[in-house]
């Protein structure tokens, strides 16, 4: 479904008289009056700015129901990238994958275009994921449930067809583009190390095929912070901002990379893999490529963090920030370290 074009008269003329900006925080009441009114959810009783991430998140209440309004950042995602993600989530919901999914507007659109002062932004209203983030992070039961659900997602998404293009999670996109973003912050020694490391990663995964079922639509960011569990361990996935076609084993590697960084026990990582393989068996080549793919995940997430900080919090890009991530990457490359 195309994104609705919601325009404000004279915005172009107004902007000529205002100082240029890179980011603005949209007023909650204006979102109620001009955006949320286009959804059939009843009277909006509350809309609060909840958090700033790669998009802005607003918590919305209408009667006794809660929703999440996500407003993209003008510098981050294109219209096509957002449309692909929203259509994927709608497809997964229709096929009984437990995701927080986008609602449609009164005229059947999945998102609304907002002409903010810094450029076009896109608002989408999502169902609220029941439950909460796992307290103290995932236990083995929850990790197994997450792995099983991810495998079912990969299998179901094989039937997703979309006319909209979105960057594939290829090595050029994940590694070469990421290194380009990181290079200005690295000294010559670090750049040389990263170039050698990336060359080795490419060699290690060069035989990983881009064919079904190994190549699939990936969530892109599977970890405990993007999952809610109820008291009975019913699961809901959310935040598919980093989705795209890629290796299904990359999704697993991304989970492993995040849990390692968070200090989660190997038993939880094993439970996740066991849950995945109970629903969909991985091939030997995928398991052999897991460690280099974890390194890919580390580089990619590092570059995303840097690009966001350049706009929102440049002060965190100090020497300690890069030292910590550089040392963590070195650990992932150690032949003595294994993901399980």
PDB file of C-alpha atoms in Angstrom, residues 2-313:
ATOM      1  CA  UNK A   2       1.433   3.426  -0.854  1.00  0.00           C
ATOM      2  CA  UNK A   3       2.262   5.949   1.833  1.00  0.00           C
ATOM      3  CA  UNK A   4      -0.370   8.662   2.183  1.00  0.00           C
ATOM      4  CA  UNK A   5       0.744  12.184   1.250  1.00  0.00           C
ATOM      5  CA  UNK A   6      -0.340  14.515   4.019  1.00  0.00           C
ATOM      6  CA  UNK A   7       0.749  18.067   3.220  1.00  0.00           C
ATOM      7  CA  UNK A   8       0.776  21.412   4.989  1.00  0.00           C
ATOM      8  CA  UNK A   9       0.170  24.506   2.894  1.00  0.00           C
ATOM      9  CA  UNK A  10       2.970  26.999   2.653  1.00  0.00           C
ATOM     10  CA  UNK A  11       5.566  24.802   4.446  1.00  0.00           C
ATOM     11  CA  UNK A  12       8.083  25.490   1.702  1.00  0.00           C
ATOM     12  CA  UNK A  13       7.628  29.245   2.012  1.00  0.00           C
ATOM     13  CA  UNK A  14       7.797  29.094   5.793  1.00  0.00           C
ATOM     14  CA  UNK A  15      11.024  27.101   5.761  1.00  0.00           C
ATOM     15  CA  UNK A  16      12.760  29.816   3.751  1.00  0.00           C
ATOM     16  CA  UNK A  17      12.507  32.083   6.787  1.00  0.00           C
ATOM     17  CA  UNK A  18      13.560  29.519   9.397  1.00  0.00           C
ATOM     18  CA  UNK A  19      17.016  28.358  10.413  1.00  0.00           C
ATOM     19  CA  UNK A  20      17.878  24.952   8.857  1.00  0.00           C
ATOM     20  CA  UNK A  21      17.612  21.969  11.207  1.00  0.00           C
ATOM     21  CA  UNK A  22      18.653  18.307  11.140  1.00  0.00           C
ATOM     22  CA  UNK A  23      16.047  16.948  13.560  1.00  0.00           C
ATOM     23  CA  UNK A  24      12.830  18.109  15.196  1.00  0.00           C
ATOM     24  CA  UNK A  25      10.618  16.564  17.866  1.00  0.00           C
ATOM     25  CA  UNK A  26       7.017  16.552  16.683  1.00  0.00           C
ATOM     26  CA  UNK A  27       4.472  17.816  19.209  1.00  0.00           C
ATOM     27  CA  UNK A  28       2.263  15.004  20.597  1.00  0.00           C
ATOM     28  CA  UNK A  29      -0.940  17.049  20.420  1.00  0.00           C
ATOM     29  CA  UNK A  30      -0.278  17.903  16.774  1.00  0.00           C
ATOM     30  CA  UNK A  31       0.143  14.198  16.063  1.00  0.00           C
ATOM     31  CA  UNK A  32      -3.195  13.555  17.748  1.00  0.00           C
ATOM     32  CA  UNK A  33      -4.917  16.277  15.732  1.00  0.00           C
ATOM     33  CA  UNK A  34      -3.310  15.653  12.342  1.00  0.00           C
ATOM     34  CA  UNK A  35      -2.170  12.026  12.256  1.00  0.00           C
ATOM     35  CA  UNK A  36      -3.859   9.825  14.836  1.00  0.00           C
ATOM     36  CA  UNK A  37      -7.270  11.171  13.883  1.00  0.00           C
ATOM     37  CA  UNK A  38      -6.936   9.206  10.651  1.00  0.00           C
ATOM     38  CA  UNK A  39      -7.014   5.853  12.449  1.00  0.00           C
ATOM     39  CA  UNK A  40     -10.193   4.157  13.612  1.00  0.00           C
ATOM     40  CA  UNK A  41      -9.075   3.540  17.182  1.00  0.00           C
ATOM     41  CA  UNK A  42     -11.535   5.718  19.050  1.00  0.00           C
ATOM     42  CA  UNK A  43     -10.842   8.844  21.065  1.00  0.00           C
ATOM     43  CA  UNK A  44      -7.161   9.355  21.835  1.00  0.00           C
ATOM     44  CA  UNK A  45      -6.823   9.831  25.587  1.00  0.00           C
ATOM     45  CA  UNK A  46      -3.027  10.093  25.737  1.00  0.00           C
ATOM     46  CA  UNK A  47      -0.058  10.560  23.405  1.00  0.00           C
ATOM     47  CA  UNK A  48       3.387  10.988  24.943  1.00  0.00           C
ATOM     48  CA  UNK A  49       6.852  11.131  23.466  1.00  0.00           C
ATOM     49  CA  UNK A  50       8.330   7.874  24.733  1.00  0.00           C
ATOM     50  CA  UNK A  51      11.849   7.520  23.393  1.00  0.00           C
ATOM     51  CA  UNK A  52      14.245   8.497  20.646  1.00  0.00           C
ATOM     52  CA  UNK A  53      16.013   5.720  18.812  1.00  0.00           C
ATOM     53  CA  UNK A  54      16.539   5.283  15.093  1.00  0.00           C
ATOM     54  CA  UNK A  55      12.966   6.625  14.957  1.00  0.00           C
ATOM     55  CA  UNK A  56      10.863   8.584  17.441  1.00  0.00           C
ATOM     56  CA  UNK A  57       8.457   6.498  19.491  1.00  0.00           C
ATOM     57  CA  UNK A  58       5.212   7.794  20.996  1.00  0.00           C
ATOM     58  CA  UNK A  59       3.054   5.796  23.407  1.00  0.00           C
ATOM     59  CA  UNK A  60      -0.615   6.223  22.534  1.00  0.00           C
ATOM     60  CA  UNK A  61      -3.711   5.337  24.535  1.00  0.00           C
ATOM     61  CA  UNK A  62      -7.258   5.200  23.236  1.00  0.00           C
ATOM     62  CA  UNK A  63      -9.758   4.057  25.821  1.00  0.00           C
ATOM     63  CA  UNK A  64      -8.308   0.933  27.437  1.00  0.00           C
ATOM     64  CA  UNK A  65      -6.019   0.089  24.527  1.00  0.00           C
ATOM     65  CA  UNK A  66      -2.409   1.071  23.899  1.00  0.00           C
ATOM     66  CA  UNK A  67      -0.603   1.623  20.627  1.00  0.00           C
ATOM     67  CA  UNK A  68       2.849   2.686  19.475  1.00  0.00           C
ATOM     68  CA  UNK A  69       3.241   5.532  17.005  1.00  0.00           C
ATOM     69  CA  UNK A  70       6.591   5.474  15.221  1.00  0.00           C
ATOM     70  CA  UNK A  71       7.813   8.533  13.347  1.00  0.00           C
ATOM     71  CA  UNK A  72      10.845   8.012  11.128  1.00  0.00           C
ATOM     72  CA  UNK A  73      13.821  10.346  11.044  1.00  0.00           C
ATOM     73  CA  UNK A  74      14.260  12.232   7.780  1.00  0.00           C
ATOM     74  CA  UNK A  75      17.921  11.204   7.441  1.00  0.00           C
ATOM     75  CA  UNK A  76      17.453   7.521   8.215  1.00  0.00           C
ATOM     76  CA  UNK A  77      14.911   5.640   6.084  1.00  0.00           C
ATOM     77  CA  UNK A  78      13.484   6.288   2.633  1.00  0.00           C
ATOM     78  CA  UNK A  79       9.800   6.011   1.781  1.00  0.00           C
ATOM     79  CA  UNK A  80      10.435   2.720  -0.061  1.00  0.00           C
ATOM     80  CA  UNK A  81      12.372   1.180   2.828  1.00  0.00           C
ATOM     81  CA  UNK A  82       9.556   2.010   5.242  1.00  0.00           C
ATOM     82  CA  UNK A  83       6.859   0.705   2.898  1.00  0.00           C
ATOM     83  CA  UNK A  84       8.706  -2.612   2.529  1.00  0.00           C
ATOM     84  CA  UNK A  85       8.972  -3.048   6.301  1.00  0.00           C
ATOM     85  CA  UNK A  86       5.316  -2.206   6.945  1.00  0.00           C
ATOM     86  CA  UNK A  87       4.052  -4.506   4.209  1.00  0.00           C
ATOM     87  CA  UNK A  88       6.255  -7.304   5.552  1.00  0.00           C
ATOM     88  CA  UNK A  89       4.853  -6.887   9.070  1.00  0.00           C
ATOM     89  CA  UNK A  90       1.285  -6.850   7.761  1.00  0.00           C
ATOM     90  CA  UNK A  91       2.044 -10.055   5.818  1.00  0.00           C
ATOM     91  CA  UNK A  92       3.600 -11.768   8.850  1.00  0.00           C
ATOM     92  CA  UNK A  93       0.592 -10.854  10.984  1.00  0.00           C
ATOM     93  CA  UNK A  94      -1.818 -12.269   8.399  1.00  0.00           C
ATOM     94  CA  UNK A  95       0.207 -15.473   8.468  1.00  0.00           C
ATOM     95  CA  UNK A  96       0.092 -15.836  12.265  1.00  0.00           C
ATOM     96  CA  UNK A  97       3.643 -14.785  13.094  1.00  0.00           C
ATOM     97  CA  UNK A  98       3.355 -12.907  16.434  1.00  0.00           C
ATOM     98  CA  UNK A  99       4.534  -9.404  15.530  1.00  0.00           C
ATOM     99  CA  UNK A 100       3.460  -5.895  16.478  1.00  0.00           C
ATOM    100  CA  UNK A 101       1.881  -4.896  13.176  1.00  0.00           C
ATOM    101  CA  UNK A 102       0.904  -1.583  11.552  1.00  0.00           C
ATOM    102  CA  UNK A 103      -2.709  -0.462  11.452  1.00  0.00           C
ATOM    103  CA  UNK A 104      -4.199   1.085   8.334  1.00  0.00           C
ATOM    104  CA  UNK A 105      -5.630   4.572   8.140  1.00  0.00           C
ATOM    105  CA  UNK A 106      -9.282   5.266   7.322  1.00  0.00           C
ATOM    106  CA  UNK A 107      -8.358   5.292   3.633  1.00  0.00           C
ATOM    107  CA  UNK A 108      -6.298   2.093   3.803  1.00  0.00           C
ATOM    108  CA  UNK A 109      -2.738   3.429   4.085  1.00  0.00           C
ATOM    109  CA  UNK A 110      -0.011   1.912   6.258  1.00  0.00           C
ATOM    110  CA  UNK A 111       1.797   5.201   6.911  1.00  0.00           C
ATOM    111  CA  UNK A 112       1.327   8.942   6.720  1.00  0.00           C
ATOM    112  CA  UNK A 113       3.852  11.342   5.213  1.00  0.00           C
ATOM    113  CA  UNK A 114       4.670  14.333   7.411  1.00  0.00           C
ATOM    114  CA  UNK A 115       6.472  17.349   5.892  1.00  0.00           C
ATOM    115  CA  UNK A 116       8.654  18.215   8.878  1.00  0.00           C
ATOM    116  CA  UNK A 117      11.004  21.171   8.682  1.00  0.00           C
ATOM    117  CA  UNK A 118      14.036  18.928   8.164  1.00  0.00           C
ATOM    118  CA  UNK A 119      12.360  16.877   5.428  1.00  0.00           C
ATOM    119  CA  UNK A 120       9.790  14.152   4.875  1.00  0.00           C
ATOM    120  CA  UNK A 121       9.064  11.860   7.798  1.00  0.00           C
ATOM    121  CA  UNK A 122       6.680   8.919   7.982  1.00  0.00           C
ATOM    122  CA  UNK A 123       4.342   7.994  10.823  1.00  0.00           C
ATOM    123  CA  UNK A 124       2.970   4.482  11.360  1.00  0.00           C
ATOM    124  CA  UNK A 125       0.686   3.285  14.154  1.00  0.00           C
ATOM    125  CA  UNK A 126       1.431  -0.185  15.545  1.00  0.00           C
ATOM    126  CA  UNK A 127      -0.370  -2.534  17.857  1.00  0.00           C
ATOM    127  CA  UNK A 128       1.201  -2.648  21.294  1.00  0.00           C
ATOM    128  CA  UNK A 129       3.193  -5.808  22.030  1.00  0.00           C
ATOM    129  CA  UNK A 130       1.577  -7.536  25.004  1.00  0.00           C
ATOM    130  CA  UNK A 131       3.796  -8.242  27.992  1.00  0.00           C
ATOM    131  CA  UNK A 132       7.217  -6.764  28.620  1.00  0.00           C
ATOM    132  CA  UNK A 133      10.930  -7.203  27.958  1.00  0.00           C
ATOM    133  CA  UNK A 134      12.242 -10.239  29.848  1.00  0.00           C
ATOM    134  CA  UNK A 135      13.286  -9.291  33.364  1.00  0.00           C
ATOM    135  CA  UNK A 136      17.008  -9.824  33.797  1.00  0.00           C
ATOM    136  CA  UNK A 137      17.152 -10.816  30.113  1.00  0.00           C
ATOM    137  CA  UNK A 138      16.075 -14.083  28.533  1.00  0.00           C
ATOM    138  CA  UNK A 139      15.917 -17.361  30.374  1.00  0.00           C
ATOM    139  CA  UNK A 140      16.401 -20.640  28.514  1.00  0.00           C
ATOM    140  CA  UNK A 141      12.672 -21.210  27.972  1.00  0.00           C
ATOM    141  CA  UNK A 142      12.231 -17.733  26.484  1.00  0.00           C
ATOM    142  CA  UNK A 143      15.377 -18.041  24.360  1.00  0.00           C
ATOM    143  CA  UNK A 144      14.141 -21.338  22.922  1.00  0.00           C
ATOM    144  CA  UNK A 145      10.740 -19.773  22.165  1.00  0.00           C
ATOM    145  CA  UNK A 146      12.424 -16.843  20.423  1.00  0.00           C
ATOM    146  CA  UNK A 147      14.616 -19.149  18.324  1.00  0.00           C
ATOM    147  CA  UNK A 148      11.616 -21.241  17.294  1.00  0.00           C
ATOM    148  CA  UNK A 149       9.594 -18.144  16.390  1.00  0.00           C
ATOM    149  CA  UNK A 150      12.455 -16.726  14.308  1.00  0.00           C
ATOM    150  CA  UNK A 151      12.693 -19.980  12.354  1.00  0.00           C
ATOM    151  CA  UNK A 152       8.950 -19.871  11.636  1.00  0.00           C
ATOM    152  CA  UNK A 153       9.304 -16.246  10.541  1.00  0.00           C
ATOM    153  CA  UNK A 154      12.041 -17.181   8.072  1.00  0.00           C
ATOM    154  CA  UNK A 155       9.956 -20.015   6.669  1.00  0.00           C
ATOM    155  CA  UNK A 156       6.792 -17.928   6.356  1.00  0.00           C
ATOM    156  CA  UNK A 157       8.580 -14.932   4.824  1.00  0.00           C
ATOM    157  CA  UNK A 158       9.681 -17.060   1.872  1.00  0.00           C
ATOM    158  CA  UNK A 159       6.169 -16.468   0.504  1.00  0.00           C
ATOM    159  CA  UNK A 160       6.313 -12.688   0.897  1.00  0.00           C
ATOM    160  CA  UNK A 161       6.329 -10.786  -2.387  1.00  0.00           C
ATOM    161  CA  UNK A 162       6.728  -7.028  -2.573  1.00  0.00           C
ATOM    162  CA  UNK A 163       7.192  -4.743  -5.573  1.00  0.00           C
ATOM    163  CA  UNK A 164       9.145  -2.296  -3.419  1.00  0.00           C
ATOM    164  CA  UNK A 165      12.910  -2.603  -3.331  1.00  0.00           C
ATOM    165  CA  UNK A 166      14.922  -2.447  -0.119  1.00  0.00           C
ATOM    166  CA  UNK A 167      18.685  -2.872   0.301  1.00  0.00           C
ATOM    167  CA  UNK A 168      19.613  -6.522   0.698  1.00  0.00           C
ATOM    168  CA  UNK A 169      21.798  -7.518   3.640  1.00  0.00           C
ATOM    169  CA  UNK A 170      24.736  -8.369   1.429  1.00  0.00           C
ATOM    170  CA  UNK A 171      28.384  -8.246   2.372  1.00  0.00           C
ATOM    171  CA  UNK A 172      28.821  -5.015   0.410  1.00  0.00           C
ATOM    172  CA  UNK A 173      25.987  -3.411   2.378  1.00  0.00           C
ATOM    173  CA  UNK A 174      26.863  -4.853   5.788  1.00  0.00           C
ATOM    174  CA  UNK A 175      30.652  -4.600   5.632  1.00  0.00           C
ATOM    175  CA  UNK A 176      31.907  -2.281   2.897  1.00  0.00           C
ATOM    176  CA  UNK A 177      29.343   0.458   3.523  1.00  0.00           C
ATOM    177  CA  UNK A 178      29.800   0.125   7.284  1.00  0.00           C
ATOM    178  CA  UNK A 179      33.575   0.434   7.043  1.00  0.00           C
ATOM    179  CA  UNK A 180      33.109   3.549   4.925  1.00  0.00           C
ATOM    180  CA  UNK A 181      31.060   5.084   7.771  1.00  0.00           C
ATOM    181  CA  UNK A 182      33.539   4.028  10.458  1.00  0.00           C
ATOM    182  CA  UNK A 183      36.786   4.922   8.683  1.00  0.00           C
ATOM    183  CA  UNK A 184      36.800   8.678   9.480  1.00  0.00           C
ATOM    184  CA  UNK A 185      36.907   7.804  13.183  1.00  0.00           C
ATOM    185  CA  UNK A 186      39.680   5.195  12.979  1.00  0.00           C
ATOM    186  CA  UNK A 187      43.406   5.818  13.000  1.00  0.00           C
ATOM    187  CA  UNK A 188      45.584   4.278  10.302  1.00  0.00           C
ATOM    188  CA  UNK A 189      46.444   1.229  12.399  1.00  0.00           C
ATOM    189  CA  UNK A 190      42.792   0.499  13.193  1.00  0.00           C
ATOM    190  CA  UNK A 191      41.757   0.983   9.570  1.00  0.00           C
ATOM    191  CA  UNK A 192      44.438  -1.454   8.437  1.00  0.00           C
ATOM    192  CA  UNK A 193      43.284  -3.993  11.022  1.00  0.00           C
ATOM    193  CA  UNK A 194      39.650  -3.642   9.942  1.00  0.00           C
ATOM    194  CA  UNK A 195      40.550  -3.981   6.256  1.00  0.00           C
ATOM    195  CA  UNK A 196      42.424  -7.216   6.967  1.00  0.00           C
ATOM    196  CA  UNK A 197      39.601  -8.505   9.164  1.00  0.00           C
ATOM    197  CA  UNK A 198      36.955  -7.804   6.541  1.00  0.00           C
ATOM    198  CA  UNK A 199      39.024  -9.492   3.850  1.00  0.00           C
ATOM    199  CA  UNK A 200      39.234 -12.584   6.060  1.00  0.00           C
ATOM    200  CA  UNK A 201      35.474 -12.528   6.781  1.00  0.00           C
ATOM    201  CA  UNK A 202      34.726 -12.366   3.067  1.00  0.00           C
ATOM    202  CA  UNK A 203      36.958 -15.368   2.453  1.00  0.00           C
ATOM    203  CA  UNK A 204      35.310 -17.344   5.278  1.00  0.00           C
ATOM    204  CA  UNK A 205      31.750 -16.837   4.022  1.00  0.00           C
ATOM    205  CA  UNK A 206      32.321 -16.704   0.265  1.00  0.00           C
ATOM    206  CA  UNK A 207      30.674 -20.115  -0.250  1.00  0.00           C
ATOM    207  CA  UNK A 208      27.513 -19.188   1.682  1.00  0.00           C
ATOM    208  CA  UNK A 209      24.837 -19.322  -1.047  1.00  0.00           C
ATOM    209  CA  UNK A 210      22.171 -16.694  -1.705  1.00  0.00           C
ATOM    210  CA  UNK A 211      19.474 -19.277  -2.419  1.00  0.00           C
ATOM    211  CA  UNK A 212      16.379 -20.569  -0.639  1.00  0.00           C
ATOM    212  CA  UNK A 213      16.171 -21.524   2.201  1.00  0.00           C
ATOM    213  CA  UNK A 214      19.548 -20.185   3.337  1.00  0.00           C
ATOM    214  CA  UNK A 215      18.775 -16.778   1.822  1.00  0.00           C
ATOM    215  CA  UNK A 216      15.578 -15.406   3.313  1.00  0.00           C
ATOM    216  CA  UNK A 217      13.952 -12.260   4.634  1.00  0.00           C
ATOM    217  CA  UNK A 218      15.683 -11.387   7.880  1.00  0.00           C
ATOM    218  CA  UNK A 219      14.350  -9.522  10.896  1.00  0.00           C
ATOM    219  CA  UNK A 220      17.747  -7.838  11.117  1.00  0.00           C
ATOM    220  CA  UNK A 221      17.741  -7.146  14.854  1.00  0.00           C
ATOM    221  CA  UNK A 222      16.607 -10.153  16.899  1.00  0.00           C
ATOM    222  CA  UNK A 223      17.427  -9.717  20.576  1.00  0.00           C
ATOM    223  CA  UNK A 224      15.698  -9.589  23.942  1.00  0.00           C
ATOM    224  CA  UNK A 225      15.110  -5.836  23.766  1.00  0.00           C
ATOM    225  CA  UNK A 226      12.877  -6.268  20.702  1.00  0.00           C
ATOM    226  CA  UNK A 227      10.647  -8.973  22.179  1.00  0.00           C
ATOM    227  CA  UNK A 228       7.871  -8.886  24.760  1.00  0.00           C
ATOM    228  CA  UNK A 229       6.822 -11.909  26.795  1.00  0.00           C
ATOM    229  CA  UNK A 230       3.630 -12.256  28.795  1.00  0.00           C
ATOM    230  CA  UNK A 231       3.494 -14.018  32.174  1.00  0.00           C
ATOM    231  CA  UNK A 232       2.704 -17.219  30.293  1.00  0.00           C
ATOM    232  CA  UNK A 233       5.617 -16.681  27.874  1.00  0.00           C
ATOM    233  CA  UNK A 234       3.455 -15.672  24.917  1.00  0.00           C
ATOM    234  CA  UNK A 235       5.808 -13.839  22.579  1.00  0.00           C
ATOM    235  CA  UNK A 236       5.506 -10.755  20.359  1.00  0.00           C
ATOM    236  CA  UNK A 237       8.295  -9.475  18.092  1.00  0.00           C
ATOM    237  CA  UNK A 238       8.747  -5.829  17.152  1.00  0.00           C
ATOM    238  CA  UNK A 239      11.200  -3.324  15.639  1.00  0.00           C
ATOM    239  CA  UNK A 240      11.857  -4.526  12.104  1.00  0.00           C
ATOM    240  CA  UNK A 241      13.647  -1.332  11.085  1.00  0.00           C
ATOM    241  CA  UNK A 242      16.702  -3.347   9.985  1.00  0.00           C
ATOM    242  CA  UNK A 243      14.851  -6.031   8.028  1.00  0.00           C
ATOM    243  CA  UNK A 244      15.726  -7.124   4.511  1.00  0.00           C
ATOM    244  CA  UNK A 245      16.684 -10.072   2.356  1.00  0.00           C
ATOM    245  CA  UNK A 246      19.755 -11.788   3.736  1.00  0.00           C
ATOM    246  CA  UNK A 247      21.163 -15.001   5.143  1.00  0.00           C
ATOM    247  CA  UNK A 248      18.908 -16.506   7.796  1.00  0.00           C
ATOM    248  CA  UNK A 249      22.072 -17.436   9.698  1.00  0.00           C
ATOM    249  CA  UNK A 250      22.892 -13.721   9.902  1.00  0.00           C
ATOM    250  CA  UNK A 251      19.777 -13.227  12.032  1.00  0.00           C
ATOM    251  CA  UNK A 252      21.030 -15.945  14.375  1.00  0.00           C
ATOM    252  CA  UNK A 253      24.507 -14.414  14.419  1.00  0.00           C
ATOM    253  CA  UNK A 254      23.029 -11.009  15.272  1.00  0.00           C
ATOM    254  CA  UNK A 255      21.240 -12.518  18.273  1.00  0.00           C
ATOM    255  CA  UNK A 256      24.445 -14.229  19.400  1.00  0.00           C
ATOM    256  CA  UNK A 257      26.481 -11.049  18.992  1.00  0.00           C
ATOM    257  CA  UNK A 258      24.046  -8.994  21.092  1.00  0.00           C
ATOM    258  CA  UNK A 259      23.752 -11.616  23.835  1.00  0.00           C
ATOM    259  CA  UNK A 260      27.513 -11.964  24.046  1.00  0.00           C
ATOM    260  CA  UNK A 261      27.887  -8.204  24.386  1.00  0.00           C
ATOM    261  CA  UNK A 262      25.235  -8.245  27.129  1.00  0.00           C
ATOM    262  CA  UNK A 263      26.984 -11.053  28.987  1.00  0.00           C
ATOM    263  CA  UNK A 264      24.219 -13.642  28.538  1.00  0.00           C
ATOM    264  CA  UNK A 265      25.216 -17.221  29.433  1.00  0.00           C
ATOM    265  CA  UNK A 266      26.155 -19.785  26.765  1.00  0.00           C
ATOM    266  CA  UNK A 267      23.240 -21.964  27.917  1.00  0.00           C
ATOM    267  CA  UNK A 268      20.793 -19.267  26.768  1.00  0.00           C
ATOM    268  CA  UNK A 269      22.504 -19.041  23.379  1.00  0.00           C
ATOM    269  CA  UNK A 270      22.327 -22.831  23.039  1.00  0.00           C
ATOM    270  CA  UNK A 271      18.633 -22.797  23.940  1.00  0.00           C
ATOM    271  CA  UNK A 272      17.995 -20.190  21.239  1.00  0.00           C
ATOM    272  CA  UNK A 273      19.767 -22.290  18.600  1.00  0.00           C
ATOM    273  CA  UNK A 274      17.972 -25.435  19.752  1.00  0.00           C
ATOM    274  CA  UNK A 275      14.625 -23.641  19.451  1.00  0.00           C
ATOM    275  CA  UNK A 276      15.487 -22.506  15.944  1.00  0.00           C
ATOM    276  CA  UNK A 277      16.583 -25.942  14.785  1.00  0.00           C
ATOM    277  CA  UNK A 278      13.466 -27.552  16.273  1.00  0.00           C
ATOM    278  CA  UNK A 279      11.472 -25.641  13.626  1.00  0.00           C
ATOM    279  CA  UNK A 280      14.000 -25.340  10.784  1.00  0.00           C
ATOM    280  CA  UNK A 281      17.282 -27.218  10.442  1.00  0.00           C
ATOM    281  CA  UNK A 282      20.392 -25.221   9.612  1.00  0.00           C
ATOM    282  CA  UNK A 283      22.882 -26.590   7.123  1.00  0.00           C
ATOM    283  CA  UNK A 284      26.487 -27.301   8.118  1.00  0.00           C
ATOM    284  CA  UNK A 285      27.825 -24.392   6.080  1.00  0.00           C
ATOM    285  CA  UNK A 286      25.589 -22.000   8.010  1.00  0.00           C
ATOM    286  CA  UNK A 287      26.869 -23.227  11.364  1.00  0.00           C
ATOM    287  CA  UNK A 288      30.473 -23.005  10.168  1.00  0.00           C
ATOM    288  CA  UNK A 289      29.927 -19.374   9.127  1.00  0.00           C
ATOM    289  CA  UNK A 290      28.358 -18.335  12.427  1.00  0.00           C
ATOM    290  CA  UNK A 291      31.481 -16.806  13.974  1.00  0.00           C
ATOM    291  CA  UNK A 292      32.416 -14.596  10.982  1.00  0.00           C
ATOM    292  CA  UNK A 293      28.754 -13.582  10.651  1.00  0.00           C
ATOM    293  CA  UNK A 294      28.825 -12.462  14.286  1.00  0.00           C
ATOM    294  CA  UNK A 295      31.744 -10.233  13.340  1.00  0.00           C
ATOM    295  CA  UNK A 296      29.663  -8.873  10.465  1.00  0.00           C
ATOM    296  CA  UNK A 297      26.838  -8.125  12.902  1.00  0.00           C
ATOM    297  CA  UNK A 298      29.225  -6.299  15.213  1.00  0.00           C
ATOM    298  CA  UNK A 299      30.589  -4.084  12.435  1.00  0.00           C
ATOM    299  CA  UNK A 300      27.122  -3.299  11.081  1.00  0.00           C
ATOM    300  CA  UNK A 301      25.620  -2.404  14.454  1.00  0.00           C
ATOM    301  CA  UNK A 302      28.709  -0.310  15.238  1.00  0.00           C
ATOM    302  CA  UNK A 303      28.281   1.694  12.028  1.00  0.00           C
ATOM    303  CA  UNK A 304      24.558   2.211  12.681  1.00  0.00           C
ATOM    304  CA  UNK A 305      25.351   3.497  16.164  1.00  0.00           C
ATOM    305  CA  UNK A 306      27.926   5.933  14.789  1.00  0.00           C
ATOM    306  CA  UNK A 307      25.586   7.299  12.109  1.00  0.00           C
ATOM    307  CA  UNK A 308      22.887   7.888  14.722  1.00  0.00           C
ATOM    308  CA  UNK A 309      25.311   9.533  17.167  1.00  0.00           C
ATOM    309  CA  UNK A 310      26.562  11.942  14.500  1.00  0.00           C
ATOM    310  CA  UNK A 311      23.054  13.415  14.378  1.00  0.00           C
ATOM    311  CA  UNK A 312      21.854  12.999  17.961  1.00  0.00           C
ATOM    312  CA  UNK A 313      24.780  12.620  20.356  1.00  0.00           C
TER     313      UNK A 313
END
